[in-house]
Coordinates of C-alpha atoms and ligand atoms in Angstrom, one line a residue:
M1 CA 0.0 0.3 0.1
Q2 CA 1.2 3.2 -1.3
T3 CA 1.1 6.3 1.6
F4 CA 0.8 9.6 0.0
H5 CA 2.2 11.9 3.0
N6 CA 1.8 16.0 3.5
P7 CA 5.8 17.7 4.1
H8 CA 3.3 21.0 4.5
H9 CA 1.8 19.4 8.1
A10 CA 3.3 21.1 10.4
G11 CA 2.9 24.7 8.7
H12 CA -0.7 24.2 10.5
A13 CA -0.5 24.2 14.4
G14 CA -3.0 25.6 16.4
Q15 CA -1.9 27.0 19.7
Q16 CA -5.4 27.1 21.5
E17 CA -9.3 25.9 21.0
M18 CA -12.1 27.3 22.7
F19 CA -13.0 24.8 25.1
R20 CA -16.7 25.7 26.6
G21 CA -15.5 28.9 27.7
R22 CA -11.6 27.9 27.9
M23 CA -8.7 28.2 25.9
V24 CA -7.0 24.2 25.4
P25 CA -4.5 23.2 24.3
C26 CA -4.5 21.8 20.3
H27 CA -5.6 18.0 20.3
E28 CA -4.8 17.9 16.9
V29 CA -1.2 18.4 17.1
P30 CA 1.5 17.9 14.0
A31 CA 2.7 15.7 16.4
R32 CA -0.2 13.3 15.2
L33 CA 1.4 12.8 12.1
D34 CA 5.7 12.3 12.7
Y35 CA 3.5 9.1 15.0
V36 CA 1.8 7.8 12.4
L37 CA 5.4 8.0 10.5
T38 CA 7.4 6.8 12.6
E39 CA 5.4 4.2 13.1
L40 CA 5.2 3.7 9.1
R41 CA 8.9 3.4 8.8
R42 CA 9.1 0.9 11.8
R43 CA 6.8 -1.7 9.7
P44 CA 6.5 -0.7 6.0
L45 CA 3.8 -1.1 4.3
G46 CA 4.9 0.0 1.1
A47 CA 6.0 3.2 -0.9
M48 CA 6.1 6.1 0.9
T49 CA 6.5 9.1 -1.2
I50 CA 5.1 12.8 -2.0
T51 CA 2.7 14.0 -4.1
D52 CA 3.7 15.7 -8.0
L53 CA 0.4 17.0 -9.0
T54 CA 0.3 20.2 -10.5
E55 CA -1.5 23.3 -9.2
A56 CA -4.0 22.8 -11.4
A57 CA -4.6 19.5 -10.7
L58 CA -4.9 20.0 -7.6
D59 CA -7.1 23.7 -8.1
K60 CA -9.4 21.3 -10.1
G61 CA -9.4 18.6 -8.2
I62 CA -10.9 20.9 -4.6
A63 CA -12.9 22.9 -6.7
R64 CA -14.7 19.8 -7.7
V65 CA -16.2 19.6 -3.5
H66 CA -15.7 23.6 -2.5
S67 CA -16.8 27.1 -3.8
A68 CA -14.9 29.3 -5.0
R69 CA -15.9 31.7 -2.4
Y70 CA -14.8 29.6 0.3
L71 CA -11.6 28.6 -1.8
D72 CA -11.0 32.7 -1.8
F73 CA -11.6 32.4 1.9
L74 CA -9.7 30.3 2.4
A75 CA -7.0 31.2 0.3
N76 CA -7.1 34.7 1.7
A77 CA -8.0 34.1 5.8
W78 CA -4.2 34.4 7.3
D79 CA -3.3 38.0 5.1
D80 CA -6.6 39.1 5.4
W81 CA -6.9 37.9 9.6
V82 CA -3.4 40.2 9.9
A83 CA -4.6 43.2 8.2
M84 CA -7.6 43.3 10.6
D85 CA -4.5 44.1 13.3
P86 CA -0.9 43.4 13.5
A87 CA -0.5 42.0 16.3
N88 CA -3.2 39.1 14.7
A89 CA 0.7 37.7 13.4
Q90 CA 0.9 35.8 16.9
R91 CA -2.7 34.9 17.0
D92 CA -4.1 31.9 16.1
A93 CA -7.4 32.4 14.0
L94 CA -10.5 31.1 15.5
P95 CA -14.7 32.7 14.4
S96 CA -16.9 34.5 17.7
V97 CA -19.8 35.3 15.5
W98 CA -21.8 33.4 13.6
P99 CA -24.9 33.9 10.9
L100 CA -27.3 30.8 11.7
G101 CA -28.3 29.8 8.4
N102 CA -30.1 26.6 9.3
R103 CA -32.6 29.6 10.5
H104 CA -32.2 31.9 7.7
A105 CA -32.0 34.1 10.7
F106 CA -29.0 36.2 9.2
R107 CA -27.9 36.3 5.4
N108 CA -25.2 34.2 4.4
D109 CA -25.3 35.6 0.7
V110 CA -23.8 38.5 1.3
L111 CA -20.3 38.1 1.4
P112 CA -19.0 40.3 4.6
A113 CA -16.1 43.5 4.5
N114 CA -15.0 41.9 8.1
F115 CA -12.9 39.3 8.0
A116 CA -13.5 37.9 11.7
A117 CA -17.8 37.6 10.2
R118 CA -16.6 36.3 6.4
L119 CA -14.0 33.3 10.4
G120 CA -17.4 33.3 11.4
L121 CA -19.4 32.5 8.4
F122 CA -17.4 30.2 6.6
S123 CA -17.6 27.9 10.1
F124 CA -19.2 25.8 12.1
D125 CA -17.5 26.7 15.5
S126 CA -14.1 28.3 17.5
G127 CA -12.6 24.8 18.0
S128 CA -10.5 25.0 14.3
P129 CA -7.9 27.6 14.4
L130 CA -6.5 29.1 11.7
T131 CA -2.3 30.1 11.2
S132 CA 0.1 31.0 9.3
G133 CA 0.4 27.8 6.6
T134 CA -3.0 26.4 7.3
W135 CA -4.0 26.7 4.0
A136 CA -0.9 25.5 2.1
A137 CA -1.2 22.3 4.5
A138 CA -4.5 22.0 3.6
R139 CA -3.6 22.4 0.3
G140 CA -1.0 19.3 0.5
G141 CA -3.3 17.2 2.4
A142 CA -5.8 17.6 -0.1
A143 CA -3.0 16.3 -3.0
C144 CA -2.4 13.1 -0.9
A145 CA -6.5 12.3 -1.6
L146 CA -6.7 12.7 -4.8
A147 CA -2.6 11.4 -5.9
A148 CA -4.2 8.6 -3.6
A149 CA -7.5 8.8 -5.7
N150 CA -5.5 8.3 -8.5
A151 CA -3.1 5.3 -7.8
V152 CA -6.7 3.4 -6.8
A153 CA -8.0 4.1 -9.6
S154 CA -5.3 3.6 -12.0
G155 CA -5.4 0.0 -10.5
A156 CA -3.7 0.0 -7.2
R157 CA -6.2 -2.0 -5.1
S158 CA -5.4 0.7 -2.1
A159 CA -3.7 3.7 -1.3
F160 CA -3.4 5.6 1.9
A161 CA -3.6 9.3 2.0
L162 CA -1.7 11.0 5.3
T163 CA -4.2 13.9 5.8
R164 CA -3.5 16.7 8.2
P165 CA -5.0 18.4 8.6
P166 CA -8.2 16.0 8.9
G167 CA -11.3 16.7 6.2
H168 CA -14.5 14.8 7.0
H169 CA -15.9 18.1 9.5
A170 CA -15.9 20.9 6.2
G171 CA -18.5 20.7 4.0
V172 CA -18.6 22.0 0.2
D173 CA -18.4 25.9 2.0
F174 CA -17.2 25.2 5.3
L175 CA -14.7 24.5 7.7
G176 CA -15.0 23.0 11.5
G177 CA -13.5 19.7 13.7
Y178 CA -10.5 20.4 13.3
C179 CA -11.1 20.3 8.8
F180 CA -11.2 22.7 6.3
L181 CA -10.8 21.0 3.0
N182 CA -12.3 17.5 2.9
N183 CA -10.2 15.5 1.3
A184 CA -12.5 12.0 1.6
A185 CA -14.2 14.5 -0.7
I186 CA -12.0 14.9 -2.6
A187 CA -11.0 11.5 -3.0
A188 CA -14.3 10.2 -2.8
Q189 CA -15.3 12.6 -7.1
A190 CA -12.4 12.1 -7.9
L191 CA -13.0 7.9 -8.1
R192 CA -15.9 9.1 -9.6
D193 CA -14.4 11.4 -12.0
A194 CA -11.8 8.4 -12.9
G195 CA -15.3 6.5 -14.7
H196 CA -15.9 4.6 -10.9
T197 CA -19.8 5.1 -11.3
H198 CA -20.9 3.9 -7.8
V199 CA -18.5 5.0 -4.9
A200 CA -18.7 4.5 -0.8
V201 CA -17.3 6.6 2.2
L202 CA -17.6 4.7 4.7
D203 CA -16.2 7.1 7.6
V204 CA -14.7 5.6 10.6
D205 CA -13.3 8.6 12.7
Y206 CA -15.2 8.5 16.0
H207 CA -17.5 11.5 15.2
H208 CA -19.9 12.0 12.3
G209 CA -18.9 12.5 9.1
N210 CA -21.4 16.3 8.8
G211 CA -18.6 17.8 5.7
T212 CA -19.2 14.4 3.5
Q213 CA -22.4 12.7 4.6
T214 CA -24.1 17.6 3.6
I215 CA -21.5 17.2 0.2
F216 CA -22.7 14.2 -0.9
Y217 CA -26.4 13.8 0.2
E218 CA -28.1 14.7 -3.3
R219 CA -26.7 12.5 -4.9
A220 CA -27.0 8.7 -5.3
D221 CA -23.6 8.3 -7.1
V222 CA -21.7 8.5 -3.7
L223 CA -23.4 6.6 -0.7
T224 CA -22.2 7.0 2.0
V225 CA -21.8 5.5 5.6
S226 CA -20.4 7.1 8.6
I227 CA -20.6 5.4 12.2
H228 CA -20.0 7.5 15.5
G229 CA -21.3 8.6 18.5
D230 CA -24.6 9.1 19.4
P231 CA -24.9 12.9 17.7
A232 CA -27.3 13.9 20.9
T233 CA -24.3 13.5 23.3
E234 CA -21.0 13.4 20.8
Y235 CA -19.5 16.4 19.0
P236 CA -21.2 17.7 16.0
F237 CA -23.5 17.4 17.6
F238 CA -26.3 18.9 14.6
L239 CA -25.7 16.2 11.6
G240 CA -25.2 12.6 12.8
H241 CA -29.0 10.2 13.5
T242 CA -30.2 7.9 12.0
D243 CA -33.6 9.4 10.0
E244 CA -31.1 10.9 7.6
R245 CA -31.0 9.0 4.2
G246 CA -30.4 11.7 2.0
A247 CA -32.6 13.8 -0.4
G248 CA -34.5 13.7 -3.7
I249 CA -32.6 11.8 -6.2
G250 CA -29.8 10.3 -3.1
A251 CA -32.4 9.7 -0.8
G252 CA -31.7 6.6 0.2
F253 CA -27.9 6.3 -0.2
N254 CA -26.8 8.2 3.3
L255 CA -26.2 6.3 6.3
N256 CA -25.9 6.9 10.1
L257 CA -25.5 4.2 12.0
P258 CA -25.1 6.7 15.9
L259 CA -23.4 4.6 19.0
P260 CA -23.5 5.3 22.3
R261 CA -21.0 6.6 24.2
G262 CA -18.9 3.7 26.8
S263 CA -20.1 1.8 23.4
G264 CA -16.7 -0.8 22.5
L265 CA -15.6 -3.5 19.6
A266 CA -18.6 -6.1 20.1
A267 CA -21.2 -3.1 19.4
W268 CA -19.2 -1.2 16.7
R269 CA -18.3 -5.0 15.0
T270 CA -21.9 -5.1 14.3
A271 CA -22.1 -1.3 13.3
L272 CA -19.3 -2.2 10.6
D273 CA -21.4 -5.2 9.2
Q274 CA -24.5 -3.3 9.0
G275 CA -22.2 0.1 7.1
L276 CA -20.3 -2.9 4.7
Q277 CA -23.0 -4.6 3.6
A278 CA -24.8 -0.9 2.6
V279 CA -21.8 -0.4 0.3
A280 CA -21.7 -3.9 -1.2
D281 CA -26.6 -3.3 -1.8
F282 CA -25.2 -0.1 -3.3
G283 CA -22.8 -1.9 -5.5
A284 CA -20.0 0.5 -4.5
Q285 CA -17.0 0.3 -7.7
A286 CA -14.1 1.6 -5.0
L287 CA -14.1 2.5 -1.3
V288 CA -12.8 6.1 0.5
V289 CA -12.3 6.1 4.4
P290 CA -11.5 8.6 6.5
M291 CA -9.9 6.4 9.1
G292 CA -10.1 8.2 12.0
L293 CA -8.5 6.5 15.9
D294 CA -10.1 8.2 18.2
T295 CA -12.6 5.4 18.6
F296 CA -9.6 4.2 21.0
E297 CA -10.3 3.3 24.5
G298 CA -6.8 5.6 25.2
D299 CA -8.3 8.8 23.7
P300 CA -9.0 12.4 25.1
I301 CA -12.1 13.4 23.3
S302 CA -13.3 10.5 22.4
G303 CA -15.9 8.2 23.7
F304 CA -15.3 4.5 22.4
T305 CA -13.2 1.0 23.6
L306 CA -11.6 -0.5 20.8
R307 CA -8.0 -1.8 22.0
S308 CA -5.1 -1.2 19.8
E309 CA -5.0 -4.9 18.9
D310 CA -8.6 -4.3 17.6
Y311 CA -7.5 -2.5 14.5
F312 CA -6.3 -5.5 13.0
A313 CA -9.9 -7.3 12.5
V314 CA -11.2 -3.7 11.7
G315 CA -8.9 -3.0 9.3
A316 CA -9.3 -7.2 8.1
A317 CA -13.0 -6.2 7.6
L318 CA -13.0 -3.2 5.7
A319 CA -10.5 -5.7 3.0
S320 CA -13.3 -8.2 3.0
A321 CA -15.5 -5.5 0.3
G322 CA -13.5 -6.8 -2.2
L323 CA -13.5 -2.9 -3.5
P324 CA -10.1 -0.6 -4.5
T325 CA -9.4 2.0 -1.4
V326 CA -8.7 4.2 -0.4
F327 CA -7.5 5.6 3.6
T328 CA -7.5 8.8 4.2
F329 CA -6.2 9.8 7.9
E330 CA -8.4 12.2 10.1
G331 CA -9.1 12.5 14.1
G332 CA -7.5 9.6 16.7
Y333 CA -5.8 11.9 19.8
A334 CA -4.0 10.2 22.0
V335 CA -1.7 11.6 20.2
A336 CA 2.1 8.4 21.1
E337 CA -1.1 5.4 20.1
V338 CA -2.4 7.0 17.2
G339 CA 0.7 6.2 14.6
T340 CA 0.1 1.6 16.0
N341 CA -3.5 2.3 16.1
A342 CA -3.7 3.0 12.2
V343 CA -0.7 1.3 10.8
N344 CA -2.1 -2.1 13.0
L345 CA -5.1 -0.4 10.8
L346 CA -4.2 -0.8 7.6
E347 CA -0.9 -3.9 8.5
G348 CA -4.6 -5.3 8.6
F349 CA -6.3 -4.4 5.4
Q350 CA -3.9 -5.8 4.0
Q351 CA -3.1 -9.4 5.4
V352 CA -6.8 -9.7 4.1
A353 CA -6.2 -7.4 0.8
Ligands
LIG401 ZN1 -13.2 13.0 15.8

């Protein structure tokens, strides 16, 4: 299994995130990815590659998923933040005002001149600091996702996009949940564009893949499935319920499998089997797995109880779908264990595939 690695990821290094009235150190830190790299060097799965995708090809792949207005915002965000106040160069950009778009209580069609307002318009939480290196890091991650999709479209059984920052919470035109560009959606769309008529996304992160769900919600060519902590109690709270089945032509092509906080391997595996059955019933020709390792029992911000050795079986079960598969790297905040858990899952996949 080839791994595509993002050399720009460490430029995205937030200092603090807002958590229930306090500024706390960021959970999503560069060291997460370094632990995965270290483990991949100790237990190699295949070639480790830095993608040579052109800027034009990258722009094109990203624009297949995200709106031009949002991408323009992201590309200029850091400069605009510092232009508000030169002292901002020492601080992360975090939003503090939102338009509550779904309720139409405020307008979102008029682009505010004030950057603090724009930051709120294009985000849904205050836990996702935007820094001087965020845009380059997010683009580098998306390049990994595109390169992995291209490798699989060219015949590889699987590929691993070692993306950071993560992506599955980002929507067409919003950031949040530490995510800026939706790498899994970009990979899924690239697989569609390469000719796979039916592409499935099976999200195994602890948190609901709200961004991916919304991107494909009204489409019948991409099935989205997510196994996650019940949004009644778990982030991102406002999406991820069982009655969200897709809309319009996409009705029936979204499946949410929420589980109560505290769930262990047995319940989780039952949900995974349900998800894999849905992928098979859909007739998927390719699979994208947003791979979060925050289902781990030691994760500091999550609530499932999978153990490190369980990830071998998770990978083997995913391989049993028998599909060309792209993995994107998502959550997992038990920093020292995230490398072991990620490589256990991928090794489990590779042993069956
Ligand atoms: Zn997560």
